[in-house]
């Protein structure tokens, strides 16, 4: 009995080393096996992108920085590869200052890997900030004026990838890859009023609070953190590639089991202490 | 990297047009400063009203654009007299959205130095007074100006150095910029965010105690969903058939059901509350009904 | 400097920063504090550069010097933010903040309609269809109404019916918070996995490829010695402080 | 099924008109002095119980308003702090308040002084118990953790806007064996407070608690108006369910057809379902 109680006083730094070791194994092995099951909202996102008509563009709105790159970059990667495969034109732009540089570097790496051409297949419109609701509703009315130029200062009219986009009529779908709550603005000012499909790629922290929007159709698909990206990879034929996302999904499995064991162990120690009358704290309330 | 030439007052036509433009800009600047001076001179008792009116005017744009009918209203064949004017106003507001977006984006961008000037005050004081750890503030200033200067230099061709040196200088600052951004900014931001994972690990072991039945229900649901979202969950109940009744007992199916029905209903209930709360909050801000807080401080 | 050298320096810099920030997990220290300030400095400087380069220069400066002289007014209005720092005229910053807050608040009618009408519409689910569907719809209504009843404050929960639905409401809320708990753990662990993945699959290979260069072996040796020396110095100093502190108490 | 209109339709004028009316009517009547009723949420009695327990153990208490500054959430936290301090003053137990916002720090000092004087024990106010630590998130959290361990705090209150640092505080409070009561409108942190604290006040309850204590008219009126709004939403949803179910059973009951088309044009048309 006192073993459980003694276990309670393990130094937290030992726990930190333990979690690092537990996660290092799958990361070094880098298994390429992707999960078998694909959640319906990921499949719906795939179908929306797959059915974007020819003369329309997809907006990849990114509002994340280096802080949540581990979750949001695999989503950007999977979606971009799918659109390059299907020759669907798209633009990437960032509401986050650092994100403008990061999303361009990631996109450039994928563009080179897929032998796509900047300015023809896709364009990066750089950093946007200021009153979000005004910018989103403004781009729906006059895309060329509000978005102005790409991140190198080249006017949009000179880029074949986006020169044909006048207003909301040429927008086939909007993808919101985010770590902050921007979805409400897309829903209120562009996608619900103009009936444009919206796909949500949040960090996992925000995914639990999105299911009511999937139920109401305001969101037509969702990639839930890196797990959503891994499942999307299986849909675009990368089910056997040794990607970071696949390795992360197995490391996550190990992490979750480890965390659940910690909670169980901690509670057993707590109950043992309580039964042995050693109150680690004053009487309880509530 | 295309190089952007900062040639001030580059003007298409005529020798004097640049001077004329400069005159226009300076003239407008004088008007602007006069406007600010006028604001500064307003007596204290009118200031609160000015703030309230400006806030209300700001709120008018989107509310009218949405609420006003966009085409004239007919009762049978008879058109209500004013409604055509109202419809033109409403459509005018909608047509103005792109320029409103431009001005909002640019004025909003001017606020970028707000956070910076606050930091300059704090770290400036630390360096001046040599408070302990002042060298950290010095590092702040050095790195702040280093990445900013290198950022501008990588885009700007220093013609006077001669074309070869200028290109080398530009490439060099480009490399230094990449090292600073990819090496330092990205890794520091990502690592700071990842610290929270460690706090969860130690809290999981030492803080998450099932002290009440409701905590047990919450942690039980959390456990099921944590397993159901990751591949190991599917593996744990892989022995169950894929189809038929028992398929719904598979861990990922249970997780999915929990997410799209009970969790969805709870999130929607909370969301309705938040929605009405946001509506109330926006009304209080728009009509300056807030009392005893930031809005009411001594003007 | 050729590409691979820049890449190596970047990876080494990133590894150094990662380990410096993680040192706070052991103990709050000067090393962590120093790198924290570097981050704030770099992020601030980068913010000024990117905002000028991708917004103010192309959308404000170029049109203005290209002939649209009225854009200077944007600078005048933009300058109002900075009156916050003047003691006498701080209220002028409240005017521009008020404009932006009013601007955001004005959108509330559209936002409430576009966000919550479809939610109300999709809450109108007919209690019909297949048996599992009926079960799901009934579960949905019980949880939705009970959870909403928990957040009523303007009348007393006297009658047993209301008191029990509100209590059940708090129970059902736990399912929602359990889902958020699980999702948050998954998200936060992913971020640490990202950093560990960088250390193991980018930094370690970099060290292995650099190890054969003699100049690298020498510098890493020196660095190691310096680190050990600093470590010993701190341990001795702390022990002396501890002894002195014990003597005083 | 109808589609969502891009601009306001009659249903918007009616429903949003009612919502705005409820909220403004209640706020203005509260400001004119009418006494509006707000029930005492169970969390408040748990709060008082926790204060009582701390006085029995004779250790100081900690009240942490999180990172909130001089905004709505921060000021409401001050109202709850004032209640805690008044309660603690009766048993002359110290209340330590670490802050992360210099402006809210000055407000906290005034509120604390005022609370002690209203209890008639102004001498109990100790300026060093109200402390501004730093504005940096994790530096503030480690400062509070230092207080928890040094002062062996008996009870810890976390009321305000919280981010990821909630975890660090709750864990260390647990290690010190303190009774912990939390309350925050920050939905994302509530699961962790629920797991680690003895009792947690959830979302809008936070506003109800501070409205009950501060009786501030705008807040009271707004909360009561919002209750009416929630009732309206529930009413609309239930009405919709009834009409939609009637629509489904229409084939079996032909005479419903007339009523259903009338109901569709009057109501269901404005609530399109995909």
Short mmCIF file of C-alpha atoms in Angstrom, two decimals, chain B residues 27-290:
data_model
loop_
_atom_site.label_atom_id
_atom_site.label_comp_id
_atom_site.label_asym_id
_atom_site.label_seq_id
_atom_site.Cartn_x
_atom_site.Cartn_y
_atom_site.Cartn_z
CA UNK B 27 -1.46 69.67 -47.76
CA UNK B 28 -3.48 66.64 -46.71
CA UNK B 29 -1.04 66.07 -43.86
CA UNK B 30 -1.62 69.62 -42.60
CA UNK B 31 -5.39 69.05 -42.69
CA UNK B 32 -4.90 65.81 -40.77
CA UNK B 33 -2.79 67.49 -38.10
CA UNK B 34 -5.33 70.29 -37.83
CA UNK B 35 -8.00 67.62 -37.27
CA UNK B 36 -5.87 66.06 -34.49
CA UNK B 37 -5.25 69.47 -32.94
CA UNK B 38 -9.00 70.06 -32.98
CA UNK B 39 -9.51 66.74 -31.20
CA UNK B 40 -6.87 67.64 -28.62
CA UNK B 41 -8.55 70.94 -27.96
CA UNK B 42 -12.00 69.48 -27.23
CA UNK B 43 -12.92 70.32 -23.61
CA UNK B 44 -12.93 67.28 -21.26
CA UNK B 45 -16.73 67.20 -20.77
CA UNK B 46 -17.36 66.63 -24.50
CA UNK B 47 -14.69 63.90 -24.85
CA UNK B 48 -16.87 61.10 -23.54
CA UNK B 49 -19.61 62.03 -26.03
CA UNK B 50 -17.09 62.06 -28.91
CA UNK B 51 -15.92 58.55 -27.99
CA UNK B 52 -19.49 57.32 -27.70
CA UNK B 53 -20.50 58.85 -31.05
CA UNK B 54 -17.46 57.44 -32.87
CA UNK B 55 -18.07 53.99 -31.39
CA UNK B 56 -21.73 54.17 -32.41
CA UNK B 57 -20.83 55.39 -35.92
CA UNK B 58 -18.33 52.51 -36.26
CA UNK B 59 -21.09 50.07 -35.38
CA UNK B 60 -23.53 51.55 -37.89
CA UNK B 61 -21.69 50.26 -40.94
CA UNK B 62 -22.13 46.52 -40.64
CA UNK B 63 -25.49 46.68 -38.85
CA UNK B 64 -27.11 48.88 -41.53
CA UNK B 65 -25.48 46.91 -44.35
CA UNK B 66 -27.16 43.79 -42.99
CA UNK B 67 -30.46 45.12 -41.61
CA UNK B 68 -31.55 47.56 -44.33
CA UNK B 69 -33.69 45.96 -47.12
CA UNK B 70 -31.64 45.83 -50.32
CA UNK B 71 -34.51 46.27 -52.76
CA UNK B 72 -37.55 48.52 -52.64
CA UNK B 73 -40.56 47.12 -50.74
CA UNK B 74 -43.80 46.71 -52.62
CA UNK B 75 -47.26 46.24 -51.10
CA UNK B 76 -49.07 44.74 -54.03
CA UNK B 77 -47.96 47.10 -56.88
CA UNK B 78 -47.60 50.18 -54.62
CA UNK B 79 -43.99 50.92 -53.63
CA UNK B 80 -43.38 52.42 -50.22
CA UNK B 81 -41.95 55.92 -51.09
CA UNK B 82 -38.68 55.93 -49.17
CA UNK B 83 -37.77 52.30 -49.76
CA UNK B 84 -35.94 52.90 -53.08
CA UNK B 85 -33.66 55.40 -51.37
CA UNK B 86 -33.08 52.97 -48.51
CA UNK B 87 -32.32 50.17 -50.98
CA UNK B 88 -29.79 52.36 -52.80
CA UNK B 89 -28.14 53.20 -49.47
CA UNK B 90 -27.99 49.52 -48.50
CA UNK B 91 -26.51 48.51 -51.86
CA UNK B 92 -24.08 51.40 -51.61
CA UNK B 93 -22.88 50.13 -48.23
CA UNK B 94 -22.37 46.66 -49.68
CA UNK B 95 -20.49 48.06 -52.68
CA UNK B 96 -18.22 50.00 -50.29
CA UNK B 97 -17.01 46.80 -48.58
CA UNK B 98 -13.74 46.46 -50.57
CA UNK B 99 -12.55 50.01 -49.77
CA UNK B 100 -13.69 49.65 -46.16
CA UNK B 101 -11.59 46.47 -46.07
CA UNK B 102 -8.57 48.35 -47.49
CA UNK B 103 -8.77 51.20 -44.99
CA UNK B 104 -9.40 48.79 -42.08
CA UNK B 105 -6.37 46.69 -43.11
CA UNK B 106 -4.04 49.68 -43.42
CA UNK B 107 -5.14 51.61 -40.31
CA UNK B 108 -5.03 48.32 -38.38
CA UNK B 109 -1.46 47.74 -39.61
CA UNK B 110 -0.37 51.13 -38.22
CA UNK B 111 -1.20 49.73 -34.79
CA UNK B 112 1.69 47.26 -35.21
CA UNK B 113 4.09 49.54 -33.33
CA UNK B 114 1.79 49.65 -30.26
CA UNK B 115 3.08 46.41 -28.79
CA UNK B 116 6.58 47.34 -29.86
CA UNK B 117 6.55 50.76 -28.18
CA UNK B 118 5.31 49.12 -24.98
CA UNK B 119 8.26 46.68 -25.11
CA UNK B 120 10.68 49.52 -25.86
CA UNK B 121 9.49 51.32 -22.72
CA UNK B 122 9.93 48.29 -20.47
CA UNK B 123 13.30 47.17 -21.83
CA UNK B 124 14.54 50.72 -22.31
CA UNK B 125 14.03 51.39 -18.61
CA UNK B 126 15.76 48.11 -17.70
CA UNK B 127 18.84 49.00 -19.77
CA UNK B 128 18.97 52.61 -18.54
CA UNK B 129 18.63 51.75 -14.87
CA UNK B 130 20.84 48.59 -15.16
CA UNK B 131 18.21 46.62 -13.24
CA UNK B 132 19.30 42.96 -12.69
CA UNK B 133 19.04 41.01 -15.94
CA UNK B 134 19.45 44.22 -18.00
CA UNK B 135 21.61 42.33 -20.49
CA UNK B 136 18.45 40.41 -21.45
CA UNK B 137 16.84 43.68 -22.44
CA UNK B 138 19.96 44.60 -24.38
CA UNK B 139 19.68 41.27 -26.24
CA UNK B 140 16.07 42.20 -26.97
CA UNK B 141 17.11 45.46 -28.67
CA UNK B 142 19.97 43.89 -30.62
CA UNK B 143 17.90 41.02 -32.01
CA UNK B 144 14.94 43.33 -32.69
CA UNK B 145 16.96 45.63 -34.97
CA UNK B 146 19.12 42.84 -36.39
CA UNK B 147 16.26 40.84 -37.96
CA UNK B 148 14.42 43.99 -39.06
CA UNK B 149 17.46 45.45 -40.85
CA UNK B 150 18.42 42.11 -42.36
CA UNK B 151 14.81 41.65 -43.50
CA UNK B 152 14.81 44.97 -45.37
CA UNK B 153 18.32 44.49 -46.76
CA UNK B 154 17.52 41.15 -48.32
CA UNK B 155 14.89 42.89 -50.49
CA UNK B 156 16.83 46.08 -51.31
CA UNK B 157 19.63 46.25 -53.94
CA UNK B 158 22.32 48.62 -52.68
CA UNK B 159 23.17 50.04 -56.12
CA UNK B 160 26.12 52.16 -54.88
CA UNK B 161 28.10 49.03 -53.87
CA UNK B 162 28.42 47.94 -57.50
CA UNK B 163 26.24 45.17 -58.92
CA UNK B 164 28.45 42.22 -57.85
CA UNK B 165 28.90 43.33 -54.23
CA UNK B 166 25.25 44.36 -53.94
CA UNK B 167 24.09 40.89 -55.05
CA UNK B 168 26.50 39.20 -52.60
CA UNK B 169 25.39 41.54 -49.78
CA UNK B 170 21.76 40.82 -50.54
CA UNK B 171 22.32 37.03 -50.61
CA UNK B 172 24.27 37.26 -47.34
CA UNK B 173 21.51 39.14 -45.55
CA UNK B 174 19.00 36.66 -47.00
CA UNK B 175 20.93 33.78 -45.46
CA UNK B 176 21.26 35.54 -42.10
CA UNK B 177 17.51 36.28 -42.20
CA UNK B 178 16.72 32.60 -42.82
CA UNK B 179 19.00 31.52 -39.96
CA UNK B 180 17.40 34.02 -37.58
CA UNK B 181 13.84 33.16 -38.65
CA UNK B 182 14.01 29.39 -39.16
CA UNK B 183 16.73 28.77 -36.56
CA UNK B 184 15.56 31.03 -33.74
CA UNK B 185 12.00 32.37 -34.20
CA UNK B 186 10.41 29.09 -35.29
CA UNK B 187 12.18 26.85 -32.78
CA UNK B 188 11.65 29.20 -29.80
CA UNK B 189 7.93 29.69 -30.56
CA UNK B 190 7.31 25.97 -31.17
CA UNK B 191 9.26 24.89 -28.07
CA UNK B 192 7.50 27.37 -25.79
CA UNK B 193 4.12 26.08 -26.99
CA UNK B 194 5.22 22.48 -26.47
CA UNK B 195 6.02 23.16 -22.77
CA UNK B 196 2.31 22.77 -22.07
CA UNK B 197 2.56 19.05 -22.95
CA UNK B 198 4.95 18.58 -20.00
CA UNK B 199 2.60 20.40 -17.66
CA UNK B 200 -0.17 18.01 -18.77
CA UNK B 201 2.06 15.01 -18.09
CA UNK B 202 2.90 16.10 -14.53
CA UNK B 203 -0.68 17.28 -13.89
CA UNK B 204 -2.01 13.91 -15.18
CA UNK B 205 -0.03 12.16 -12.48
CA UNK B 206 -0.29 14.62 -9.60
CA UNK B 207 -3.35 16.80 -10.09
CA UNK B 208 -6.13 15.00 -11.96
CA UNK B 209 -7.92 13.37 -9.04
CA UNK B 210 -11.37 11.81 -9.33
CA UNK B 211 -12.77 13.54 -6.27
CA UNK B 212 -16.41 13.54 -7.37
CA UNK B 213 -18.76 11.52 -9.54
CA UNK B 214 -18.88 14.28 -12.16
CA UNK B 215 -15.08 14.33 -12.41
CA UNK B 216 -15.24 10.55 -12.94
CA UNK B 217 -17.76 10.97 -15.79
CA UNK B 218 -15.62 13.67 -17.42
CA UNK B 219 -12.36 11.73 -17.16
CA UNK B 220 -14.07 8.52 -18.28
CA UNK B 221 -15.34 10.24 -21.43
CA UNK B 222 -11.93 11.84 -21.95
CA UNK B 223 -10.22 8.43 -21.69
CA UNK B 224 -12.54 6.80 -24.24
CA UNK B 225 -12.15 9.68 -26.70
CA UNK B 226 -8.38 9.87 -26.26
CA UNK B 227 -8.11 6.19 -27.22
CA UNK B 228 -10.73 6.37 -29.97
CA UNK B 229 -9.00 9.23 -31.82
CA UNK B 230 -5.63 7.52 -32.19
CA UNK B 231 -4.71 4.29 -34.07
CA UNK B 232 -4.28 2.26 -30.85
CA UNK B 233 -8.01 2.65 -30.13
CA UNK B 234 -8.98 0.90 -33.37
CA UNK B 235 -6.34 -1.76 -32.64
CA UNK B 236 -7.70 -2.44 -29.13
CA UNK B 237 -11.18 -3.39 -30.41
CA UNK B 238 -10.08 -4.84 -33.73
CA UNK B 239 -11.38 -8.24 -32.66
CA UNK B 240 -14.97 -6.94 -33.06
CA UNK B 241 -16.59 -7.35 -36.52
CA UNK B 242 -16.57 -4.37 -38.89
CA UNK B 243 -20.26 -4.62 -39.74
CA UNK B 244 -23.48 -5.49 -37.96
CA UNK B 245 -24.58 -4.55 -34.46
CA UNK B 246 -21.29 -5.24 -32.69
CA UNK B 247 -19.51 -2.90 -35.06
CA UNK B 248 -20.96 -0.03 -33.05
CA UNK B 249 -19.11 -1.36 -30.00
CA UNK B 250 -15.74 -0.69 -31.62
CA UNK B 251 -13.81 2.00 -29.75
CA UNK B 252 -13.58 4.40 -32.67
CA UNK B 253 -17.31 4.03 -33.35
CA UNK B 254 -18.15 4.75 -29.70
CA UNK B 255 -15.82 7.75 -29.80
CA UNK B 256 -17.40 9.00 -33.01
CA UNK B 257 -20.92 8.60 -31.58
CA UNK B 258 -19.92 10.44 -28.38
CA UNK B 259 -18.51 13.28 -30.47
CA UNK B 260 -21.38 13.75 -32.94
CA UNK B 261 -24.32 13.33 -30.57
CA UNK B 262 -23.79 13.97 -26.81
CA UNK B 263 -20.75 16.23 -27.26
CA UNK B 264 -22.44 18.03 -30.17
CA UNK B 265 -25.57 18.70 -28.06
CA UNK B 266 -23.48 20.03 -25.14
CA UNK B 267 -21.32 22.23 -27.38
CA UNK B 268 -24.44 23.61 -29.05
CA UNK B 269 -26.05 24.37 -25.67
CA UNK B 270 -22.89 26.23 -24.56
CA UNK B 271 -22.69 27.92 -27.98
CA UNK B 272 -26.25 29.26 -27.77
CA UNK B 273 -25.34 30.79 -24.41
CA UNK B 274 -22.14 32.28 -25.84
CA UNK B 275 -24.02 33.60 -28.90
CA UNK B 276 -26.58 35.46 -26.82
CA UNK B 277 -23.79 36.64 -24.53
CA UNK B 278 -21.85 37.97 -27.54
CA UNK B 279 -24.96 39.76 -28.81
CA UNK B 280 -25.44 41.37 -25.38
CA UNK B 281 -21.75 42.29 -25.14
CA UNK B 282 -21.76 43.85 -28.63
CA UNK B 283 -24.86 45.90 -27.78
CA UNK B 284 -23.25 47.12 -24.53
CA UNK B 285 -20.09 48.15 -26.42
CA UNK B 286 -21.92 49.66 -29.39
CA UNK B 287 -24.27 51.75 -27.25
CA UNK B 288 -21.55 52.48 -24.64
CA UNK B 289 -23.65 50.97 -21.86
CA UNK B 290 -20.58 49.64 -20.08
#
